[in-house]
């Protein structure tokens, strides 16, 4: 009997050995290309009061999430870097849109910061570099962080926004899609990120609840229609997966005379107490006190306004996953939705803004995905944008870096044939049961 059991076990294991190479070959051959598109400031419900036939079509032909929760702080560069690294902001270190230096008191604009490797390269590798290290070809088209070097490595193909780049030029949007499609079809790139600065720009200057915002959403929808045509034209329908998402939402800025605005200078004297600050930048701010002045600033500001939240760095709520990085200044502030933080003067002209608590619904963003590896008509429950990274790694067939995301939150949106095959399904549950039984005899 023992000899028969050993013979049966050998036959089962042999069957697994015979099947395994074929499975591996099929899995490798089945790995497809991936395009990640981000529309800056696309709030989760922007398509609900606008006719968007192409976004509606993508929900039927692919995956739609009810909404996505971005990381705190809800700003462009920090949130985009979370998507491309799968790390919380306090882990990847891109804590603000602006690079700053508390010794020189220098601040760099958003677009200048895009070219500052020292702001982005903090020991965390973005997906472009990880993919390249595993034999893939990666490219970044205007995506935040794409123009930096990481541990001496750069993205294989990268374009950074110029200082005069037109955010809302529809013709240029289509030209960008044509360029990216050629990268995939003619140059065999595997992974490309494409960034658009709208509807964020319109949300800031016109406000989110305006006809101008509805107009730009219709333009985005037409652009997605053009994308679908371009995918067909370049013969990529069966080989290209597409994820469409955003970095944060947008809410209407509250102003006088409807409300009492937050003005820090009403409570503290900057010249006496503050060495360096980043305020006047939406709903979030940080302060570096002068020597010995931290407690005084904290005690005064925490009573300054009923809609202002003030924390010492060490007491900042842990669920934000933000304050533990060394770049974060000793005092952090954020306003309730719509209450922007003004420093010395109220000079704020934006009608819409972000930077507020990521749990507020106006800060939530969109998620659409379609392509050969995604299910059709799948409605996903809400999830944090941190989980997009392991999903992308899965689609590209690469081993992820250490990250804070989980594939368990997104893998149900992938077709079973794209989820990778193992020896167990090929052997069947009956055979596996027999194997277990024999091993226990």
Short mmCIF file of C-alpha atoms in Angstrom, two decimals:
data_model
loop_
_atom_site.label_atom_id
_atom_site.label_comp_id
_atom_site.label_asym_id
_atom_site.label_seq_id
_atom_site.Cartn_x
_atom_site.Cartn_y
_atom_site.Cartn_z
CA UNK A 1 0.00 0.00 0.00
CA UNK A 2 2.83 2.41 0.88
CA UNK A 3 4.47 1.80 -2.53
CA UNK A 4 1.17 2.53 -4.31
CA UNK A 5 0.76 5.75 -2.40
CA UNK A 6 4.25 6.92 -3.31
CA UNK A 7 3.59 6.06 -6.97
CA UNK A 8 0.31 8.02 -6.96
CA UNK A 9 2.00 10.98 -5.30
CA UNK A 10 4.78 10.96 -7.89
CA UNK A 11 2.23 10.93 -10.72
CA UNK A 12 0.41 13.92 -9.23
CA UNK A 13 3.61 15.89 -8.76
CA UNK A 14 4.74 14.98 -12.26
CA UNK A 15 1.48 16.30 -13.66
CA UNK A 16 2.14 19.57 -11.86
CA UNK A 17 5.67 19.79 -13.27
CA UNK A 18 4.40 19.18 -16.78
CA UNK A 19 1.68 21.85 -16.45
CA UNK A 20 3.81 24.51 -14.76
CA UNK A 21 6.01 25.65 -17.69
CA UNK A 22 2.96 26.06 -19.92
CA UNK A 23 1.24 28.18 -17.27
CA UNK A 24 4.28 30.40 -16.85
CA UNK A 25 4.59 30.90 -20.58
CA UNK A 26 0.92 31.81 -20.91
CA UNK A 27 1.12 34.22 -17.99
CA UNK A 28 4.17 36.01 -19.38
CA UNK A 29 2.74 36.22 -22.88
CA UNK A 30 -0.55 37.55 -21.50
CA UNK A 31 0.93 40.60 -19.73
CA UNK A 32 -0.39 43.71 -21.42
CA UNK A 33 0.46 47.39 -21.55
CA UNK A 34 -0.90 50.01 -19.16
CA UNK A 35 -1.85 53.67 -19.52
CA UNK A 36 -2.55 55.69 -16.37
CA UNK A 37 -4.37 58.97 -17.00
CA UNK A 38 -4.91 61.59 -14.31
CA UNK A 39 -7.26 64.54 -14.68
CA UNK A 40 -6.20 66.92 -11.91
CA UNK A 41 -8.99 67.94 -9.55
CA UNK A 42 -11.72 65.69 -11.04
CA UNK A 43 -14.16 65.40 -8.16
CA UNK A 44 -15.97 62.07 -7.85
CA UNK A 45 -19.39 63.44 -8.85
CA UNK A 46 -18.44 65.92 -11.57
CA UNK A 47 -20.04 63.72 -14.22
CA UNK A 48 -23.42 63.53 -12.49
CA UNK A 49 -24.79 66.91 -13.63
CA UNK A 50 -23.22 66.83 -17.11
CA UNK A 51 -23.92 64.71 -20.18
CA UNK A 52 -20.86 62.44 -20.40
CA UNK A 53 -21.59 59.67 -22.91
CA UNK A 54 -18.01 58.39 -23.06
CA UNK A 55 -17.56 58.20 -19.28
CA UNK A 56 -20.90 56.40 -19.15
CA UNK A 57 -19.74 54.03 -21.88
CA UNK A 58 -16.55 53.25 -19.98
CA UNK A 59 -18.59 52.38 -16.89
CA UNK A 60 -20.51 49.83 -18.98
CA UNK A 61 -17.47 48.49 -20.80
CA UNK A 62 -15.13 48.47 -17.82
CA UNK A 63 -14.88 49.33 -14.14
CA UNK A 64 -16.21 52.28 -12.19
CA UNK A 65 -15.52 52.88 -8.52
CA UNK A 66 -18.14 54.76 -6.54
CA UNK A 67 -15.34 57.11 -5.52
CA UNK A 68 -11.68 57.14 -4.48
CA UNK A 69 -10.26 58.64 -1.29
CA UNK A 70 -6.98 60.49 -1.91
CA UNK A 71 -4.30 60.77 0.77
CA UNK A 72 -4.01 63.74 3.07
CA UNK A 73 -2.82 66.32 2.21
CA UNK A 74 -5.21 66.59 -0.75
CA UNK A 75 -2.75 68.33 -3.07
CA UNK A 76 -1.50 67.54 -6.56
CA UNK A 77 2.11 66.40 -6.16
CA UNK A 78 1.74 64.53 -2.84
CA UNK A 79 -1.35 62.67 -4.05
CA UNK A 80 0.06 61.80 -7.47
CA UNK A 81 3.21 60.45 -5.87
CA UNK A 82 1.14 58.26 -3.57
CA UNK A 83 -0.55 56.74 -6.64
CA UNK A 84 2.74 56.05 -8.42
CA UNK A 85 4.55 54.67 -5.33
CA UNK A 86 1.80 53.05 -3.27
CA UNK A 87 3.15 54.83 -0.18
CA UNK A 88 1.57 57.22 2.27
CA UNK A 89 2.82 60.79 2.08
CA UNK A 90 4.76 60.54 5.35
CA UNK A 91 6.62 57.59 3.81
CA UNK A 92 7.45 59.00 0.37
CA UNK A 93 8.26 62.52 1.59
CA UNK A 94 6.61 64.65 -1.10
CA UNK A 95 4.62 66.54 1.51
CA UNK A 96 3.62 69.63 -0.51
CA UNK A 97 3.28 70.97 -4.04
CA UNK A 98 6.10 73.40 -3.32
CA UNK A 99 9.66 72.46 -2.50
CA UNK A 100 10.90 74.67 0.34
CA UNK A 101 13.99 75.28 2.43
CA UNK A 102 13.55 76.50 6.00
CA UNK A 103 17.14 77.76 6.23
CA UNK A 104 17.22 79.87 3.07
CA UNK A 105 13.46 80.56 3.43
CA UNK A 106 13.17 79.70 -0.25
CA UNK A 107 9.94 78.37 -1.80
CA UNK A 108 9.70 76.95 -5.28
CA UNK A 109 6.56 77.04 -7.40
CA UNK A 110 4.70 73.87 -8.37
CA UNK A 111 6.23 73.76 -11.85
CA UNK A 112 9.76 74.58 -10.67
CA UNK A 113 9.46 71.81 -8.10
CA UNK A 114 8.80 69.29 -10.90
CA UNK A 115 12.45 69.64 -11.94
CA UNK A 116 13.92 69.36 -8.43
CA UNK A 117 15.12 65.78 -7.97
CA UNK A 118 16.01 66.47 -4.33
CA UNK A 119 12.29 66.98 -3.54
CA UNK A 120 11.19 63.66 -5.05
CA UNK A 121 14.07 61.26 -4.49
CA UNK A 122 13.67 60.18 -0.87
CA UNK A 123 14.48 56.48 -1.16
CA UNK A 124 11.07 55.40 -2.47
CA UNK A 125 11.01 54.16 -6.06
CA UNK A 126 8.05 55.12 -8.26
CA UNK A 127 6.51 52.54 -10.54
CA UNK A 128 8.26 53.87 -13.64
CA UNK A 129 11.66 52.91 -12.22
CA UNK A 130 10.51 49.61 -10.73
CA UNK A 131 9.02 48.60 -14.07
CA UNK A 132 12.21 49.54 -15.91
CA UNK A 133 14.30 47.54 -13.46
CA UNK A 134 12.19 44.51 -14.38
CA UNK A 135 12.57 44.85 -18.13
CA UNK A 136 9.67 47.20 -18.96
CA UNK A 137 9.72 50.46 -20.90
CA UNK A 138 8.20 53.38 -18.98
CA UNK A 139 7.30 56.95 -19.88
CA UNK A 140 5.80 59.99 -18.17
CA UNK A 141 3.86 62.71 -19.97
CA UNK A 142 3.53 65.73 -17.63
CA UNK A 143 2.86 63.45 -14.61
CA UNK A 144 4.17 64.92 -11.32
CA UNK A 145 7.50 63.38 -10.35
CA UNK A 146 8.25 62.03 -13.79
CA UNK A 147 11.06 64.47 -14.47
CA UNK A 148 13.18 63.57 -11.42
CA UNK A 149 15.95 61.00 -10.97
CA UNK A 150 15.59 58.20 -8.45
CA UNK A 151 18.71 56.64 -6.99
CA UNK A 152 20.47 57.88 -10.12
CA UNK A 153 17.86 56.44 -12.49
CA UNK A 154 15.54 58.46 -14.69
CA UNK A 155 12.31 57.61 -16.47
CA UNK A 156 13.13 56.32 -19.95
CA UNK A 157 10.91 58.89 -21.70
CA UNK A 158 9.69 61.97 -19.89
CA UNK A 159 8.07 65.29 -20.71
CA UNK A 160 7.57 67.99 -18.07
CA UNK A 161 5.06 70.81 -18.34
CA UNK A 162 6.45 74.15 -19.49
CA UNK A 163 5.72 77.27 -17.44
CA UNK A 164 3.36 78.51 -20.16
CA UNK A 165 1.65 75.18 -20.80
CA UNK A 166 -2.02 75.65 -21.81
CA UNK A 167 -4.03 73.53 -19.38
CA UNK A 168 -7.31 73.54 -21.31
CA UNK A 169 -6.34 73.41 -25.01
CA UNK A 170 -8.44 70.58 -26.44
CA UNK A 171 -6.38 70.27 -29.60
CA UNK A 172 -3.22 69.84 -27.53
CA UNK A 173 -4.97 67.22 -25.40
CA UNK A 174 -5.63 65.13 -28.51
CA UNK A 175 -2.10 65.61 -29.76
CA UNK A 176 -0.84 64.29 -26.43
CA UNK A 177 -2.96 61.18 -26.85
CA UNK A 178 -1.56 60.64 -30.36
CA UNK A 179 1.99 60.90 -29.01
CA UNK A 180 1.29 58.39 -26.25
CA UNK A 181 -0.41 55.96 -28.63
CA UNK A 182 2.68 56.03 -30.84
CA UNK A 183 4.85 55.29 -27.82
CA UNK A 184 2.81 52.16 -27.24
CA UNK A 185 2.27 51.06 -30.82
CA UNK A 186 5.53 52.05 -32.54
CA UNK A 187 8.07 52.07 -29.72
CA UNK A 188 6.63 49.24 -27.65
CA UNK A 189 6.40 51.09 -24.33
CA UNK A 190 4.78 49.06 -21.56
CA UNK A 191 3.73 51.71 -19.03
CA UNK A 192 2.89 55.37 -19.59
CA UNK A 193 1.44 58.02 -17.27
CA UNK A 194 -0.45 60.94 -18.82
CA UNK A 195 -1.44 64.02 -16.81
CA UNK A 196 -3.91 66.80 -17.55
CA UNK A 197 -4.16 69.98 -15.44
CA UNK A 198 -7.94 70.15 -15.77
CA UNK A 199 -10.55 70.36 -14.34
CA UNK A 200 -8.40 71.63 -11.44
CA UNK A 201 -7.56 74.92 -13.13
CA UNK A 202 -11.20 75.68 -13.91
CA UNK A 203 -12.32 74.54 -10.45
CA UNK A 204 -9.92 77.00 -8.83
CA UNK A 205 -10.69 80.07 -10.90
CA UNK A 206 -14.39 79.61 -11.66
CA UNK A 207 -15.50 77.32 -8.83
CA UNK A 208 -16.75 73.74 -8.87
CA UNK A 209 -20.47 74.56 -9.00
CA UNK A 210 -20.35 76.60 -12.21
CA UNK A 211 -21.13 76.29 -15.88
CA UNK A 212 -17.40 76.70 -16.63
CA UNK A 213 -16.68 73.51 -14.71
CA UNK A 214 -19.45 71.65 -16.55
CA UNK A 215 -17.98 72.85 -19.85
CA UNK A 216 -14.53 71.48 -19.05
CA UNK A 217 -16.03 68.13 -17.98
CA UNK A 218 -17.73 67.89 -21.37
CA UNK A 219 -14.34 68.59 -22.97
CA UNK A 220 -12.75 65.81 -20.91
CA UNK A 221 -15.50 63.46 -22.01
CA UNK A 222 -14.89 64.30 -25.68
CA UNK A 223 -11.19 63.68 -25.10
CA UNK A 224 -11.94 60.23 -23.73
CA UNK A 225 -13.97 59.56 -26.85
CA UNK A 226 -10.93 60.54 -28.88
CA UNK A 227 -8.81 58.20 -26.74
CA UNK A 228 -11.11 55.28 -27.53
CA UNK A 229 -10.83 56.01 -31.25
CA UNK A 230 -7.05 56.34 -31.00
CA UNK A 231 -6.77 52.98 -29.25
CA UNK A 232 -8.72 51.35 -32.08
CA UNK A 233 -6.72 53.20 -34.74
CA UNK A 234 -3.38 52.03 -33.34
CA UNK A 235 -4.52 48.42 -32.92
CA UNK A 236 -4.18 48.51 -29.13
CA UNK A 237 -7.66 47.42 -28.05
CA UNK A 238 -6.54 43.88 -27.19
CA UNK A 239 -3.22 44.84 -25.59
CA UNK A 240 -3.76 48.09 -23.65
CA UNK A 241 -5.35 48.52 -20.23
CA UNK A 242 -6.32 52.04 -19.16
CA UNK A 243 -6.86 53.50 -15.68
CA UNK A 244 -8.41 56.98 -15.36
CA UNK A 245 -8.28 58.71 -12.00
CA UNK A 246 -7.43 61.96 -10.21
CA UNK A 247 -5.50 63.37 -7.27
CA UNK A 248 -8.14 65.21 -5.25
CA UNK A 249 -11.55 66.85 -5.49
CA UNK A 250 -12.59 70.48 -5.19
CA UNK A 251 -14.90 72.53 -2.97
CA UNK A 252 -16.25 76.08 -3.08
CA UNK A 253 -14.23 78.63 -1.13
CA UNK A 254 -16.25 80.40 1.55
CA UNK A 255 -15.72 84.17 1.68
CA UNK A 256 -17.03 87.36 3.24
CA UNK A 257 -19.70 88.47 3.87
CA UNK A 258 -21.17 84.97 4.20
CA UNK A 259 -18.53 83.85 6.72
CA UNK A 260 -15.76 85.12 8.95
CA UNK A 261 -12.59 84.14 7.07
CA UNK A 262 -9.49 82.62 8.66
CA UNK A 263 -6.73 85.23 8.95
CA UNK A 264 -3.82 84.13 11.14
CA UNK A 265 -2.47 87.67 11.46
CA UNK A 266 -5.51 88.54 13.57
CA UNK A 267 -4.12 86.22 16.25
CA UNK A 268 -0.32 86.04 15.92
CA UNK A 269 2.41 88.48 14.93
CA UNK A 270 4.42 86.75 12.22
CA UNK A 271 7.53 88.92 12.59
CA UNK A 272 7.81 88.13 16.30
CA UNK A 273 6.86 84.45 16.34
CA UNK A 274 7.32 82.80 12.94
CA UNK A 275 10.59 81.84 11.26
CA UNK A 276 9.03 80.18 8.18
CA UNK A 277 5.55 79.32 7.00
CA UNK A 278 3.60 77.82 4.15
CA UNK A 279 0.11 79.28 4.31
CA UNK A 280 -2.07 81.12 1.76
CA UNK A 281 -2.17 77.84 -0.16
CA UNK A 282 -5.71 76.54 0.21
CA UNK A 283 -7.03 74.61 3.15
CA UNK A 284 -3.70 73.48 4.62
CA UNK A 285 -0.70 75.18 6.17
CA UNK A 286 2.47 74.65 8.23
CA UNK A 287 4.49 76.90 10.50
CA UNK A 288 8.08 76.78 11.76
CA UNK A 289 8.15 78.90 14.96
CA UNK A 290 11.08 80.98 16.03
CA UNK A 291 13.18 79.47 18.80
CA UNK A 292 11.09 79.02 21.92
CA UNK A 293 7.88 80.29 20.36
CA UNK A 294 6.14 77.00 19.46
CA UNK A 295 3.89 76.79 22.53
CA UNK A 296 2.84 80.43 22.26
CA UNK A 297 1.86 80.05 18.60
CA UNK A 298 0.01 76.82 19.29
CA UNK A 299 -1.96 78.17 22.22
CA UNK A 300 -3.00 81.29 20.33
CA UNK A 301 -3.91 79.64 17.03
CA UNK A 302 -5.92 76.76 18.50
CA UNK A 303 -8.44 79.37 19.69
CA UNK A 304 -8.21 81.59 16.61
CA UNK A 305 -11.18 80.37 14.57
CA UNK A 306 -13.94 77.79 15.08
CA UNK A 307 -13.25 76.27 11.64
CA UNK A 308 -9.47 76.07 12.00
CA UNK A 309 -7.79 72.87 13.22
CA UNK A 310 -4.36 73.36 14.80
CA UNK A 311 -1.95 70.60 15.86
CA UNK A 312 1.57 70.14 17.02
CA UNK A 313 3.34 67.78 14.68
CA UNK A 314 3.56 64.99 17.24
CA UNK A 315 -0.19 65.19 17.93
CA UNK A 316 -1.40 65.24 14.34
CA UNK A 317 -4.03 62.50 13.75
CA UNK A 318 -2.31 59.28 12.71
CA UNK A 319 -5.06 58.26 10.31
CA UNK A 320 -3.83 60.98 7.95
CA UNK A 321 -0.48 59.15 7.56
CA UNK A 322 1.17 62.52 7.05
CA UNK A 323 3.04 64.06 9.96
CA UNK A 324 5.84 61.59 10.69
CA UNK A 325 8.13 62.73 7.89
CA UNK A 326 11.08 64.94 8.89
CA UNK A 327 10.08 67.63 6.36
CA UNK A 328 6.79 68.33 8.13
CA UNK A 329 6.99 71.54 10.17
CA UNK A 330 6.24 71.68 13.93
CA UNK A 331 2.75 73.23 13.67
CA UNK A 332 0.12 72.03 11.18
CA UNK A 333 -3.17 73.69 10.30
CA UNK A 334 -6.14 72.81 8.16
CA UNK A 335 -9.52 74.42 7.71
CA UNK A 336 -12.96 72.93 7.52
CA UNK A 337 -14.11 72.44 3.92
CA UNK A 338 -14.20 75.80 2.14
CA UNK A 339 -12.29 77.69 4.84
CA UNK A 340 -8.91 78.52 3.34
CA UNK A 341 -6.02 79.61 5.54
CA UNK A 342 -4.88 83.20 5.06
CA UNK A 343 -1.65 84.38 6.69
CA UNK A 344 -0.78 88.05 6.85
CA UNK A 345 -3.43 89.37 4.42
CA UNK A 346 -6.52 88.08 2.67
CA UNK A 347 -5.35 88.12 -0.93
CA UNK A 348 -6.90 84.82 -1.95
CA UNK A 349 -8.70 84.95 -5.30
CA UNK A 350 -9.57 81.29 -5.96
CA UNK A 351 -13.26 80.41 -5.98
CA UNK A 352 -12.61 76.70 -5.49
CA UNK A 353 -9.88 74.83 -3.65
CA UNK A 354 -8.64 71.63 -2.00
CA UNK A 355 -6.13 70.65 0.68
CA UNK A 356 -8.92 69.85 3.13
CA UNK A 357 -9.67 66.67 5.09
CA UNK A 358 -9.61 63.71 2.69
CA UNK A 359 -12.72 62.28 4.36
CA UNK A 360 -14.83 65.18 3.13
CA UNK A 361 -16.84 64.07 0.10
CA UNK A 362 -15.79 67.10 -1.95
CA UNK A 363 -12.20 65.82 -1.78
CA UNK A 364 -13.04 62.39 -3.25
CA UNK A 365 -12.02 61.56 -6.83
CA UNK A 366 -12.98 59.40 -9.79
CA UNK A 367 -11.81 55.98 -10.94
CA UNK A 368 -12.50 54.30 -14.28
CA UNK A 369 -10.65 51.36 -15.80
CA UNK A 370 -11.10 49.46 -19.02
CA UNK A 371 -9.20 47.14 -21.32
CA UNK A 372 -8.72 43.44 -21.97
CA UNK A 373 -7.94 42.57 -18.34
CA UNK A 374 -10.84 44.42 -16.70
CA UNK A 375 -14.34 43.14 -16.15
CA UNK A 376 -17.24 44.85 -17.91
CA UNK A 377 -19.91 46.75 -16.06
CA UNK A 378 -18.21 46.26 -12.68
CA UNK A 379 -19.08 48.77 -9.94
CA UNK A 380 -16.37 48.82 -7.28
CA UNK A 381 -16.87 49.93 -3.72
CA UNK A 382 -14.90 53.02 -2.61
CA UNK A 383 -11.22 52.55 -1.81
CA UNK A 384 -8.14 54.65 -1.04
CA UNK A 385 -5.93 55.69 -3.94
CA UNK A 386 -3.03 53.96 -2.17
CA UNK A 387 -4.39 50.69 -3.54
CA UNK A 388 -4.03 51.67 -7.21
CA UNK A 389 -0.30 50.89 -7.09
CA UNK A 390 -0.51 47.11 -6.42
CA UNK A 391 -3.26 46.90 -9.05
CA UNK A 392 -0.94 48.46 -11.63
CA UNK A 393 1.87 46.11 -10.65
CA UNK A 394 -0.47 43.17 -11.14
CA UNK A 395 -1.54 44.38 -14.58
CA UNK A 396 2.07 44.90 -15.64
CA UNK A 397 3.23 41.57 -14.24
CA UNK A 398 5.95 43.07 -12.07
CA UNK A 399 7.02 42.56 -8.46
CA UNK A 400 6.00 45.65 -6.45
CA UNK A 401 8.27 47.57 -4.12
CA UNK A 402 7.38 47.81 -0.44
CA UNK A 403 4.06 49.66 -0.37
CA UNK A 404 1.07 50.49 1.83
CA UNK A 405 -1.57 49.29 -0.62
CA UNK A 406 -3.39 45.99 -0.95
CA UNK A 407 -4.38 44.13 -4.09
CA UNK A 408 -7.26 42.61 -2.14
CA UNK A 409 -9.14 45.90 -2.51
CA UNK A 410 -8.98 45.93 -6.31
CA UNK A 411 -8.33 42.44 -7.68
CA UNK A 412 -12.04 41.62 -8.06
CA UNK A 413 -12.24 44.14 -10.90
CA UNK A 414 -9.76 42.06 -12.93
CA UNK A 415 -10.94 39.17 -15.07
CA UNK A 416 -9.97 35.80 -13.61
CA UNK A 417 -7.91 35.00 -16.71
CA UNK A 418 -5.78 38.07 -16.00
CA UNK A 419 -5.21 37.32 -12.34
CA UNK A 420 -2.50 34.75 -12.93
CA UNK A 421 -2.86 30.99 -12.86
CA UNK A 422 -1.37 28.53 -10.43
CA UNK A 423 -0.89 24.81 -10.38
CA UNK A 424 -3.83 24.30 -8.02
CA UNK A 425 -6.68 25.10 -10.45
CA UNK A 426 -5.13 22.87 -13.10
CA UNK A 427 -4.92 19.89 -10.76
CA UNK A 428 -8.50 20.32 -9.54
CA UNK A 429 -9.94 20.17 -6.04
CA UNK A 430 -10.44 16.37 -6.20
CA UNK A 431 -6.80 15.77 -7.01
CA UNK A 432 -5.62 18.18 -4.35
CA UNK A 433 -7.80 16.41 -1.77
CA UNK A 434 -6.26 13.09 -2.83
CA UNK A 435 -2.79 14.57 -2.53
CA UNK A 436 -3.48 15.77 0.99
CA UNK A 437 -4.94 12.40 1.93
CA UNK A 438 -1.96 10.47 0.63
CA UNK A 439 0.50 12.74 2.41
CA UNK A 440 -1.22 12.01 5.72
CA UNK A 441 -1.15 8.20 5.38
#
